[in-house]
Amino acid sequence: TTGELVGQFLAQAYGDEPDVEAVAVDRRMVPGAGVTVSRGRQSDDVPREVLVQAMPPDADVLTSWLCDLRGTNVSIRVPQRGDKRALMETVEKNAKQAFALHKTKRASDLTARSLALAELQEALDLQEAPLRIECFDVSHVQGTNVVASMVVFEDGLARKSEYRRFAVRGDDGVDDTASMREVVRRRFARHVEQRDAEPGLDAFTDPATGRPRRFAYAPQLVVVDGGQPQVAAAQASLDELGVHDVALVGLAKRLEEVWLAGQDEPVILPRSSEGLYLLQRVRDEAHRFAIAYHRQKRSKTMTASALDGIAGL
């Protein structure tokens, strides 16, 4: 939670050069295994008042610890109004902008992208680096207005002209796994159709426009938003169509586990892995794209009326 993160940050910010492992409750320690604090701070380093976005669960212990470091009273509080509230909002806005800039720089870093693709190739035991990655996500509210998205990343960068969205028909049902099975089948059915086109016909170029055909290029890696059930559903569609040259993984949100088809245990990538960061960006982009389409469809449904079919109204 936000409060727990605030508590950890305070322990790191004011616990310079850790030398005491906080494994017990004490006025001079922040509780919780793995959190370390120090008594080496100067009193001037600790302010009289600490403004936070959310109160940490152990605020009283943190307050006592900061009071000991400063030598006088210290208060931790969430500003509700006035100048201090405005200050907190400004700090939050600056932090969001800095984080967005950091993500943009990291995504555009050629070295980081190359490292991410190499890590994925090794971790997933792929024959080649996944230069083209497609990710699918399903969005709905209690089984209504079910939609799905497909986003494409090439060389580690989003290629938005290749994005596709699907209105799920529900031929296989309306739950997440059935919807995922339908969407993956629809996407790769088009690819198989063009791949097996008559000899002499360019399977990748539309002769009318000269542009690449939709769904013509197969990815090296398909990512689905979900765990083992979603991966199994997508793999069933690939097997049904006879597509065996595409790697498939699922990225589960809870622990960011990477699931492979037919495997009982997930692949755990290090939290600092560039490969995991790339998978997260791909998954988050698919989720954003699906949510946007779902909101659009839901808005149209909510504003529909039985009177719309009456001429003149």
PDB file of C-alpha atoms in Angstrom, residues 1-8 10 52-60 62-63 76-78:
ATOM      1  CA  THR A   1       0.000   0.000   0.000  1.00  0.00           C
ATOM      2  CA  THR A   2       0.983   3.654  -0.290  1.00  0.00           C
ATOM      3  CA  GLY A   3       1.305   3.946   3.485  1.00  0.00           C
ATOM      4  CA  GLU A   4       3.718   1.011   3.663  1.00  0.00           C
ATOM      5  CA  LEU A   5       5.829   2.506   0.889  1.00  0.00           C
ATOM      6  CA  VAL A   6       5.918   5.832   2.741  1.00  0.00           C
ATOM      7  CA  GLY A   7       7.143   4.060   5.867  1.00  0.00           C
ATOM      8  CA  GLN A   8       9.893   2.268   3.949  1.00  0.00           C
ATOM      9  CA  LEU A  10      11.192   7.359   5.602  1.00  0.00           C
ATOM     10  CA  VAL A  52       3.257  12.472   3.468  1.00  0.00           C
ATOM     11  CA  GLN A  53       0.690  11.322   0.931  1.00  0.00           C
ATOM     12  CA  ALA A  54      -0.619   8.550   3.203  1.00  0.00           C
ATOM     13  CA  MET A  55       0.075   7.668   6.819  1.00  0.00           C
ATOM     14  CA  PRO A  56       2.302   4.620   7.302  1.00  0.00           C
ATOM     15  CA  PRO A  57       0.801   1.813   9.409  1.00  0.00           C
ATOM     16  CA  ASP A  58       3.546   2.226  12.056  1.00  0.00           C
ATOM     17  CA  ALA A  59       3.378   6.025  12.185  1.00  0.00           C
ATOM     18  CA  ASP A  60       3.716   6.187  15.979  1.00  0.00           C
ATOM     19  CA  LEU A  62       8.341   6.126  13.076  1.00  0.00           C
ATOM     20  CA  THR A  63       7.506   9.362  14.883  1.00  0.00           C
ATOM     21  CA  ILE A  76       4.157  13.069  10.485  1.00  0.00           C
ATOM     22  CA  ARG A  77       0.892  14.093   8.890  1.00  0.00           C
ATOM     23  CA  VAL A  78      -1.148  14.189   5.695  1.00  0.00           C
TER      24      VAL A  78
END
